Structures are given as structure tokens and as C-alpha cells.
Short mmCIF file of C-alpha atoms and ligand atoms in Angstrom, two decimals:
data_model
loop_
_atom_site.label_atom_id
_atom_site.label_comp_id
_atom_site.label_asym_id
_atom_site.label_seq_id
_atom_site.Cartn_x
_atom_site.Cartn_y
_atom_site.Cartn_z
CA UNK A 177 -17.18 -151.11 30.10
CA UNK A 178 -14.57 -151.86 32.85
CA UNK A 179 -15.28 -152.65 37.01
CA UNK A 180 -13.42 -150.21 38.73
CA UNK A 181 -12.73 -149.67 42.46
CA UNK A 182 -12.92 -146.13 43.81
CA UNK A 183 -10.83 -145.07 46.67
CA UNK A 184 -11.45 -141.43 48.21
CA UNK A 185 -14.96 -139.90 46.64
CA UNK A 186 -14.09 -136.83 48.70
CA UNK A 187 -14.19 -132.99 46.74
CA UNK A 188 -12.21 -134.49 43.47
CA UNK A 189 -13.06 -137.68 43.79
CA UNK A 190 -16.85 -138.09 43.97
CA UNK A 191 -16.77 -135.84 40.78
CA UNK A 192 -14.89 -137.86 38.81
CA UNK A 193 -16.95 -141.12 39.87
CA UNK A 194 -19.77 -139.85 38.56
CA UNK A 195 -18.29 -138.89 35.54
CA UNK A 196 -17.14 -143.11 34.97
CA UNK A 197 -20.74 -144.09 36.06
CA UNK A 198 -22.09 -141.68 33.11
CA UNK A 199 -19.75 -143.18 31.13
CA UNK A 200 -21.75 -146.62 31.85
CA UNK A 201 -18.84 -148.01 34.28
CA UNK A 202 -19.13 -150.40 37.04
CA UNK A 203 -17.96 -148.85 40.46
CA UNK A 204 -17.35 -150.26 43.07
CA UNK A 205 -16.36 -146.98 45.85
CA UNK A 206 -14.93 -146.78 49.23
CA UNK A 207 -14.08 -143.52 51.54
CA UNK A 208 -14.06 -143.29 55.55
CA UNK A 209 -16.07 -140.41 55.60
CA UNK A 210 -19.75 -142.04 55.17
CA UNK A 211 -21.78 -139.60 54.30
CA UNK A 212 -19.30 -139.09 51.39
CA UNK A 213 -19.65 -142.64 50.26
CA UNK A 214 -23.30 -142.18 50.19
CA UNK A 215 -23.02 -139.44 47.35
CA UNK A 216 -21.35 -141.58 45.23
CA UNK A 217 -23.47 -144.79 45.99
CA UNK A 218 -27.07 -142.36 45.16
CA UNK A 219 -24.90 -141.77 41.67
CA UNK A 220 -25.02 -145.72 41.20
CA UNK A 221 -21.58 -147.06 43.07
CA UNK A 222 -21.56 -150.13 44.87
CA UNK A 223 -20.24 -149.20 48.38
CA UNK A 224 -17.60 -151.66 49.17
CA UNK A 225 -16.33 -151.69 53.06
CA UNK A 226 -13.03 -151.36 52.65
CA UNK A 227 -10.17 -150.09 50.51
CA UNK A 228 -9.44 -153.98 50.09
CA UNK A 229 -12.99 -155.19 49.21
CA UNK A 230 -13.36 -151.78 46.41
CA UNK A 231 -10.15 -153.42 44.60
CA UNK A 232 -11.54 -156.90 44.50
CA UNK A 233 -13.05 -158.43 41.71
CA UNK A 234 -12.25 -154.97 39.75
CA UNK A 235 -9.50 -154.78 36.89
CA UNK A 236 -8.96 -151.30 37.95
CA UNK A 237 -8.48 -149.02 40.94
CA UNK A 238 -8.62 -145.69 41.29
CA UNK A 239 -7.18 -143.37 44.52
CA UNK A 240 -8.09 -140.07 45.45
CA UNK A 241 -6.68 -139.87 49.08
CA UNK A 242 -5.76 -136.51 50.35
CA UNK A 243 -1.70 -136.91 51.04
CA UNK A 244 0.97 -139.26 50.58
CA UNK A 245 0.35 -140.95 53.95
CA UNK A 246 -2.83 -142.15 52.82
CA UNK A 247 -1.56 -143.53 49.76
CA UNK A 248 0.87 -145.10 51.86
CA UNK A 249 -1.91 -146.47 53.87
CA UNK A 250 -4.11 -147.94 51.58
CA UNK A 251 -1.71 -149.23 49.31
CA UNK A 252 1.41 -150.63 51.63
CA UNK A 253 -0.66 -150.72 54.60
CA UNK A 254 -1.49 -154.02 56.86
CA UNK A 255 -4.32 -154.74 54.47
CA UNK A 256 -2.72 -152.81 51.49
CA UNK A 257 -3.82 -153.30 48.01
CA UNK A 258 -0.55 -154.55 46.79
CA UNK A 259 -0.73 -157.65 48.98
CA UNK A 260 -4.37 -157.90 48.98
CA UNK A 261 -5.27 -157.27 44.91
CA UNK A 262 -4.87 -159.48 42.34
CA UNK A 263 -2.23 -159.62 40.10
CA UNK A 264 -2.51 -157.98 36.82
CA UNK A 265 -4.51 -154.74 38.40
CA UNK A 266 -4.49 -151.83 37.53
CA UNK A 267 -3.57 -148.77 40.27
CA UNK A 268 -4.67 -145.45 39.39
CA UNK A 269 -3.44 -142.69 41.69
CA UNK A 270 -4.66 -139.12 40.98
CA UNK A 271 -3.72 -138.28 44.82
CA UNK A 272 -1.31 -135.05 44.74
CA UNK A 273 1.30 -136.80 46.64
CA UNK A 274 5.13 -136.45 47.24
CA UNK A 275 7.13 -137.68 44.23
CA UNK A 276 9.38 -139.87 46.16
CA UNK A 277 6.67 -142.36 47.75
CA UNK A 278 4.93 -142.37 44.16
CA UNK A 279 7.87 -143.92 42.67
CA UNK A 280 8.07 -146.29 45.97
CA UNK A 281 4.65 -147.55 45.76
CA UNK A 282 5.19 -147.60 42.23
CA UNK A 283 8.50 -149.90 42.67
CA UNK A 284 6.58 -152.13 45.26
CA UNK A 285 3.40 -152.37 42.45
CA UNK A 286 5.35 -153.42 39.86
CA UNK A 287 7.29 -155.62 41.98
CA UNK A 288 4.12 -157.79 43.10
CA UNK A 289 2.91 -157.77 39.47
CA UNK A 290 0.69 -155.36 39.34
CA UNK A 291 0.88 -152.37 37.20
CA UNK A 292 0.51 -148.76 38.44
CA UNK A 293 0.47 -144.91 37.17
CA UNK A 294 0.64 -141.97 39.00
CA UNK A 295 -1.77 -139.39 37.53
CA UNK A 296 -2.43 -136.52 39.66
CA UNK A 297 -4.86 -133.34 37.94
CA UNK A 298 -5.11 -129.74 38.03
CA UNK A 299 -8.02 -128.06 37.04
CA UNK A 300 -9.95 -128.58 40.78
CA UNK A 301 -13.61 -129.48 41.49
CA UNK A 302 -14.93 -127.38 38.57
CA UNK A 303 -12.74 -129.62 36.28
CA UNK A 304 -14.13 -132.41 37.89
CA UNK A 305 -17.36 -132.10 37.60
CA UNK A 306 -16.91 -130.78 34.09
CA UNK A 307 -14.79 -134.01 33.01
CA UNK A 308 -12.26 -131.45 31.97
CA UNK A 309 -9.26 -131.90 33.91
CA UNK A 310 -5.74 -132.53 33.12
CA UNK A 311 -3.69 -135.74 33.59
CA UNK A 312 0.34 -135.55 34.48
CA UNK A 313 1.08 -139.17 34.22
CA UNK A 314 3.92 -141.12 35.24
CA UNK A 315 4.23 -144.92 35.15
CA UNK A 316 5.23 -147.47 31.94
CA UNK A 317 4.30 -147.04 28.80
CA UNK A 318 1.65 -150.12 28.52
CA UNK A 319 0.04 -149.16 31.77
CA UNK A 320 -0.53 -145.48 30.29
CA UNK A 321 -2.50 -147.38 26.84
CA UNK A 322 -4.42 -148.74 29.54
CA UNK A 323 -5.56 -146.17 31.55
CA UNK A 324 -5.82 -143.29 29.13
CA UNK A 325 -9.44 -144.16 28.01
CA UNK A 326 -10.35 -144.44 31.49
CA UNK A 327 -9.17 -140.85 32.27
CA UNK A 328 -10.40 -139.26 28.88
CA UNK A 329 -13.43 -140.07 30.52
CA UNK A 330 -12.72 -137.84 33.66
CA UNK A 331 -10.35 -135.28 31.86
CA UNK A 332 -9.49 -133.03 28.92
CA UNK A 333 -5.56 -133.22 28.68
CA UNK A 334 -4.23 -136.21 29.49
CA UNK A 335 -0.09 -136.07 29.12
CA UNK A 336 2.50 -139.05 29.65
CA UNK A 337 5.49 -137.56 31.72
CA UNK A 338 7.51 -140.48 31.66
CA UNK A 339 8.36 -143.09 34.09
CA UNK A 340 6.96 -143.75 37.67
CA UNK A 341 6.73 -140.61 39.51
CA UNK A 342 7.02 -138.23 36.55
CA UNK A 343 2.96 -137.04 36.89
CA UNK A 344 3.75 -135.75 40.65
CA UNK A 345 7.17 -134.15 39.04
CA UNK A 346 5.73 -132.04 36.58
CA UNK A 347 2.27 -131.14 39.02
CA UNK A 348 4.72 -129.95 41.92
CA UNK A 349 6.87 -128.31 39.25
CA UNK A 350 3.91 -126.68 37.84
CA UNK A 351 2.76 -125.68 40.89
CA UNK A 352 5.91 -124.19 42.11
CA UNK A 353 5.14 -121.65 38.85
CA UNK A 354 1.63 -120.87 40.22
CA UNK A 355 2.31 -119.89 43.68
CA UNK A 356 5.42 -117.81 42.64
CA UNK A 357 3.53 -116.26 39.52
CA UNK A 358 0.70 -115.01 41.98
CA UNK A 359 3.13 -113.98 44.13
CA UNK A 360 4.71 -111.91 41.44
CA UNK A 361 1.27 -110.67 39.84
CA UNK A 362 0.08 -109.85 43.34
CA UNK A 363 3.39 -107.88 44.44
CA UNK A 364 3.02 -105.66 40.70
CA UNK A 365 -0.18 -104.79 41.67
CA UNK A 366 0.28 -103.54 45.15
CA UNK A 367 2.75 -101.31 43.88
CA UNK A 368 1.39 -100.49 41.09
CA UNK A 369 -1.50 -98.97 43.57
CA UNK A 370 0.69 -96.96 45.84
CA UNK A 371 2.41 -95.55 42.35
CA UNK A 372 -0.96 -94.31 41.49
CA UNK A 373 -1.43 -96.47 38.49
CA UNK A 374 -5.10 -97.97 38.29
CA UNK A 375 -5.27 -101.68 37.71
CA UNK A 376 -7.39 -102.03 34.66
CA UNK A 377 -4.63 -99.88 32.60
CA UNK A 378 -1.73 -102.11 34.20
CA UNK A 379 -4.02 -105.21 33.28
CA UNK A 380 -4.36 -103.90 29.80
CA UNK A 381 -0.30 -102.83 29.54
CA UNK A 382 0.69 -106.29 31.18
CA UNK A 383 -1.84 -108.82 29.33
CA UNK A 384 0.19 -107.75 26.34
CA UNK A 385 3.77 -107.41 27.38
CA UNK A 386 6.12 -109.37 29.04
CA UNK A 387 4.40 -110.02 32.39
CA UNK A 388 1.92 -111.83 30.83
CA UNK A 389 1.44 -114.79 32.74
CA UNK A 390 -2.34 -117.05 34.01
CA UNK A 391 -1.85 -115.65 36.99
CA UNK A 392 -2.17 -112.20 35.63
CA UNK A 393 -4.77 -113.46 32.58
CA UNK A 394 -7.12 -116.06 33.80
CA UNK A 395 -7.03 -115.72 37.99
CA UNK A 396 -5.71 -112.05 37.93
CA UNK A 397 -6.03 -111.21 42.13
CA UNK A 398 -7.27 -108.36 41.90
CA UNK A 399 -11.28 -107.69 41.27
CA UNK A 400 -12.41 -105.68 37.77
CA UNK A 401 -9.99 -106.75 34.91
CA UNK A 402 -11.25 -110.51 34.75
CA UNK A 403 -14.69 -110.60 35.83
CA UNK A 404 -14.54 -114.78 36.80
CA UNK A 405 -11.21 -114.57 39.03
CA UNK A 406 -12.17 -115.41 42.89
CA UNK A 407 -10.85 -111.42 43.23
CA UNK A 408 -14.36 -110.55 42.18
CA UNK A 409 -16.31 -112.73 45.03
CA UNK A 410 -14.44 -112.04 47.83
CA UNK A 411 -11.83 -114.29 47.51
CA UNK A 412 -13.60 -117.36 47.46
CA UNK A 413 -11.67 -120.64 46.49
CA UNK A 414 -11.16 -121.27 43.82
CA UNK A 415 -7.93 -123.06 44.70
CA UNK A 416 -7.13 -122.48 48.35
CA UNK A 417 -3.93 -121.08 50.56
CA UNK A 418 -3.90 -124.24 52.22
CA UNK A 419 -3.95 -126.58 49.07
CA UNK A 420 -1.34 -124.03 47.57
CA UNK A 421 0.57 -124.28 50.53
CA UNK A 422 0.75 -128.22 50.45
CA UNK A 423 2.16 -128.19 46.93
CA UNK A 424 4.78 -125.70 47.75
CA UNK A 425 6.17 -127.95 50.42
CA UNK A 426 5.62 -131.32 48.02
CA UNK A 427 7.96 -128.48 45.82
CA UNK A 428 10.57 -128.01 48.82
CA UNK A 429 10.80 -131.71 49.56
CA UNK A 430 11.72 -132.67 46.26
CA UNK A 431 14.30 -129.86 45.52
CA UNK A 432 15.72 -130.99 48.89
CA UNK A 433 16.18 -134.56 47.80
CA UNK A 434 17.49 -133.55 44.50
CA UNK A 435 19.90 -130.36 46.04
CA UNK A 436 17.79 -127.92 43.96
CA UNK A 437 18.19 -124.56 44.24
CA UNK A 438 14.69 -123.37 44.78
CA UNK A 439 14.69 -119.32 46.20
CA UNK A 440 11.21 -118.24 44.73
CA UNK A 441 9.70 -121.23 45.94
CA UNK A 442 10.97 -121.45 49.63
CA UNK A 443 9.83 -117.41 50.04
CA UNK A 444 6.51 -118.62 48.30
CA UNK A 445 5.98 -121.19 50.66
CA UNK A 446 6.76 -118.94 53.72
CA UNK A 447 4.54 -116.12 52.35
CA UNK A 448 0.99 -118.70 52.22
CA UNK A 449 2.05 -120.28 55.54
CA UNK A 450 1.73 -117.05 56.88
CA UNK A 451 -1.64 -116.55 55.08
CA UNK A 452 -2.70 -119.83 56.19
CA UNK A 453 -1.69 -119.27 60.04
CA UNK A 454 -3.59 -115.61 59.86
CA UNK A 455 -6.89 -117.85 59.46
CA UNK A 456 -7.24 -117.82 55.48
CA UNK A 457 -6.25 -121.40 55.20
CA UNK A 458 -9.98 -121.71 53.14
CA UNK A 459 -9.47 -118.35 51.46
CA UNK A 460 -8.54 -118.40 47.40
CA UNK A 461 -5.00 -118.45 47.47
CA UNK A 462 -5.13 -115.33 44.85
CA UNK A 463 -6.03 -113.85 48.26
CA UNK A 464 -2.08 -113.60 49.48
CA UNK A 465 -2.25 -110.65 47.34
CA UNK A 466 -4.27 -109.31 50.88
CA UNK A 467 -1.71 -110.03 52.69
CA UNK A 468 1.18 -108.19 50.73
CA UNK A 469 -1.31 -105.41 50.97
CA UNK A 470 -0.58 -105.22 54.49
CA UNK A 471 2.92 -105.90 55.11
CA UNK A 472 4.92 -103.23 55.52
CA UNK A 473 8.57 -103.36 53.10
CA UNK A 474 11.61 -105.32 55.43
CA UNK A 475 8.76 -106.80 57.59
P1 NAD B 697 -11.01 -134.49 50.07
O1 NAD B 697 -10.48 -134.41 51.45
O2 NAD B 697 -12.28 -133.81 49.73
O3 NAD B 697 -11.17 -136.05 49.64
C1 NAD B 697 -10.30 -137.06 50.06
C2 NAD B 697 -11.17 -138.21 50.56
O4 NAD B 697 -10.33 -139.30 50.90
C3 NAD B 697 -11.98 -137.88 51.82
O5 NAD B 697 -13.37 -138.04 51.55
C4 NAD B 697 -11.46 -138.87 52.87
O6 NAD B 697 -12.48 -139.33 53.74
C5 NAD B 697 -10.94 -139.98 51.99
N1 NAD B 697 -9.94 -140.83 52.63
C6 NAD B 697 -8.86 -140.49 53.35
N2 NAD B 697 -8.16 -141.58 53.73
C7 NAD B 697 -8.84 -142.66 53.23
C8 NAD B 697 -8.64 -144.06 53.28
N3 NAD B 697 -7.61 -144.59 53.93
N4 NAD B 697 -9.55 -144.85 52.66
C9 NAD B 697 -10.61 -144.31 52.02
N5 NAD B 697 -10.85 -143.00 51.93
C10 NAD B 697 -9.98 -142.18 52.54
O7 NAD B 697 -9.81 -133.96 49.14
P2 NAD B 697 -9.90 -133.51 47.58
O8 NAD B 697 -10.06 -132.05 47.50
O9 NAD B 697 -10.85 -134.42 46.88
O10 NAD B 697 -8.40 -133.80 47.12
C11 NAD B 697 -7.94 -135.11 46.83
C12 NAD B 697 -6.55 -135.01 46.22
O11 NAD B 697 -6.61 -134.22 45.02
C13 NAD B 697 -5.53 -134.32 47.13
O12 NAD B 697 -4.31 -135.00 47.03
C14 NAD B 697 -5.45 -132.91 46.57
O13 NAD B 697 -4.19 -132.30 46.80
C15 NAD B 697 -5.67 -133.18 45.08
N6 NAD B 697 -6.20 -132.03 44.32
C16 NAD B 697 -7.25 -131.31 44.81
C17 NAD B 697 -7.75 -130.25 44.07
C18 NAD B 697 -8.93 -129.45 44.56
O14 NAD B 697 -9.19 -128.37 44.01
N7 NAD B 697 -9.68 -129.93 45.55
C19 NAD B 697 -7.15 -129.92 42.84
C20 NAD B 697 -6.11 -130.68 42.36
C21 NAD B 697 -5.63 -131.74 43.11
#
């Protein structure tokens, strides 16, 4: 059984350190918020009082932090783990972060002889608490053998992308699919309703043609044709506009810095910031589908 430091026990992260203490690990947790802390400490953590004192005498740490700044933070901050950690640890960071300062904390890891993967999920709290989430990893290939047992005990799927920063690539590109997909799905069905065609029979037409998508199959936005999308309670997240919105723009930064063409993705991104100014930042993002509803075509 290994010691591991826990950064972040927040929605994601208190999940999946319970999950390691049922697994019969050692924790050792951190997280600003208090009261958070405390969940994970009545699970059988060791609170720690800082970022720095979680990653000490542990061979691995763990970060959950909500954006790349806080990665940033805790990791090439005054008291950052790469100065403060010994050498030989290693950094897990399942963080949904930009892919450019993955691959520079990465860089600045490896450098001080430590070794580090970036490993963010999908499959949100319910995957968390189920142990069933899904692991884009980036990082060398003797840091992934390491790890992977840890996050087989957290997740379902656990994939190897490639090299530093690859686990952020393929989450932002997969989630660049999502929002435009729902987009898509959503769009189809609006129309579909002022052409008079009722949803279940465009459900059952699309589901096996070319359309077919998850969007339309496992999360379809509108409520009847699957009975456990958030469509059928109101549009309750689920995954939410705001968190939809954040990947989008993780999506726009990195086609900027690689001179991607990105059209779908740049609309998509405009389309939830609009949901999330109208006040349904918390609302399922499946719920844009509301606001296509109600804008009017060349508005
Ligand atoms: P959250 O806000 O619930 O948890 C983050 C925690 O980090 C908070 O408790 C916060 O207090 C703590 N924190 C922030 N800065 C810190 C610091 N310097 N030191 C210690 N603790 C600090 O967010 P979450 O929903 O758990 O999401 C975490 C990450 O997972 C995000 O990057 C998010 O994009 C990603 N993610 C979330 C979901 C989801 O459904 N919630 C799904 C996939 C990926």
C-alpha cells in the first residue's frame, strides 16, 4: 500500500480519496476550503496543513485543483512542490488544466528529478464516486507503470496519450466534440419541433443512422427518449455550462497556440458563454438546447 498526498478533495477529488483509502492507502490530504478537508479526514486522511506538508514523507502526490493557476500555484509556487518534495516523487495531476502549463510543470518536474503525469478524467462526480472514471494520461512511459495501479483504483479506463501534456490534449480535444455534438443534437431537435416531427420518432430514426452520436444516445437534451439524461430532471447537472464552457476555452487556447482552425468550437464556446451569462452557469450544459429554443434565426 503506498503514502500518498492529496491536493484538492473538492467535488472530484474527495471522491476519489475515498476510493484510495478503501483501497487500504495511506493519505495524507490538503484543500483550503476546511470544511472540505474535514470530509476526507472523517473517511480516514491525515489532514496535512499545507500543499507542502501533504507531499512530504509520501512517494506520491495527487492534485485536483480547479484551473491551471492553481496548479501553477501549488506546484511552482513560493513553497511549490517541485522545490519543496523530495526527489524521486511522484506528481499526479488529474486537474483539467491548459495543455501548455502541463507540459511546463511537467518540464520543470522532470528537471528537479522528480517524475510527473498529467492525468485529467471525464466521467464527473458520479464516476468518482463509482471508481469508474477515465484516465487521459500524458507523461513518460516509466512514470505511467507507476501510477496506473494507483488510478485503476480511482478509474475504469485508464489510456497513455503519450508524452507530457498529451492527457490535457486528448480531454480538451474530446471535449471540443462534446460541446459541438450537443450543440448539433440540440439544434436537430429544435427544428425538428417547429417541422412538426415528434422527438421520440427522430430519436428512434437518428439512434440508428448517421447522426448517431452520445450526445444524441446517452445525454440526449431533450426529456422522453433516454429516461437518465439531465433533460428529464429539469436540467440538472450533470456536467455544467460553466465547466463546458471552461473546456471550450482550454480548446481555443490551444488551437491558438498551434494556428488551428477551430470554427465549431469558437461558435460553441460563444453559444455556452451566453448560457452561462443568462444565469445557467449551474444548469446541465445539455440545457443550451433552451437557449437555441429561444433565439430567433440571424440573432
Ligand atoms: P472543486 O472546486 O469542487 O474542487 C477543487 C478543490 O481545490 C476545492 O475544494 C478548492 O478548495 C481546492 N483548492 C484550490 N486551490 C487550492 C490550493 N492551492 N491548495 C489546496 N486546495 C486548493 O472542483 P472539482 O469539480 O472537484 O474539479 C476539479 C478539477 O476536475 C477541475 O479542473 C475540473 O475541471 C475537473 N473535472 C471536473 C469534473 C466534474 O464533473 N466536477 C469532471 C471532469 C473534470
Amino acid at each position: 500500500m503506498a503514502e500518498i498526498g492529496f491536493i484538492g478533495v473538492g467535488n472530484m477529488g474527495g471522491p476519489m480519496a475515498r476510493n484510495l483509502l478503501k483501497a487500504g492507502h495511506r493519505l495524507k490530504a490538503f484543500d483550503l476550503s476546511a470544511p472540505v478537508l474535514k470530509t476526507v479526514v472523517a473517511a480516514g486522511a491525515t489532514a496535512a496543513a499545507s500543499a507542502e506538508d501533504a507531499a512530504k514523507g509520501v512517494e506520491i502526490v495527487i492534485t485536483m485543483l480547479p484551473a491551471g493557476q492553481h496548479v501553477r500555484d501549488v506546484y511552482l509556487g513560493a513553497k511549490g512542490l517541485i522545490g519543496t518534495a523530495a526527489k524521486g516523487t511522484l506528481f499526479i495531476d488529474s486537474s483539467t488544466i491548459d495543455v501548455a502549463t502541463a507540459r511546463e510543470v511537467a518540464a520543470a518536474a522532470a528537471q528537479a528529478g522528480m517524475a510527473m503525469i498529467d492525468a485529467p478524467v471525464s466521467g464527473g462526480v458520479g464516476g468518482a464516486e463509482a471508481a469508474t472514471l477515465t484516465f487521459m494520461v500524458g507523461g513518460p512511459d516509466a512514470a505511467f507503470a507507476r501510477a496506473k495501479p494507483i488510478l485503476e483504483t480511482m478509474g475504469k479506463t485508464i489510456v497513455h496519450a503519450g508524452p507530457a501534456g498529451n492527457g490535457q490534449a486528448a480531454k480538451v480535444c474530446n471535449n471540443l466534440i462534446l460541446g459541438a455534438s450537443m450543440i448539433a443534437v440540440s439544434e436537430a431537435f429544435v427544428l425538428a419541433e417547429k417541422l412538426g416531427l415528434d422527438h421520440q420518432k427522430l430519436f428512434d430514426i437518428s439512434s440508428k443512422s448517421s447522426g448517431q452520436c452520445w450526445s444524441l444516445t446517452s445525454y440526449c437534451p431533450v426529456p422522453g427518449p433516454v429516461p437518465t439524461s439531465p433533460a428529464n430532471r429539469d436540467y440538472q447537472a450533470g456536467f455544467t455550462a460553466a465547466m463546458m464552457l471552461k473546456d471550450l476555452k482550454l480548446a481555443e487556447a490551444a488551437a491558438e497556440q498551434t494556428a488551428a482552425a477551430t470554427p465549431l468550437a469558437s461558435r460553441a464556446a460563444q453559444l455556452f458563454e451566453q448560457m452561462v451569462a443568462s444565469g445557467r452557469a449551474g444548469m446541465d450544459f445539455s440545457g443550451v438546447i433552451n437557449l437555441i429554443r429561444e433565439s430567433r434565426r440571424g440573432k
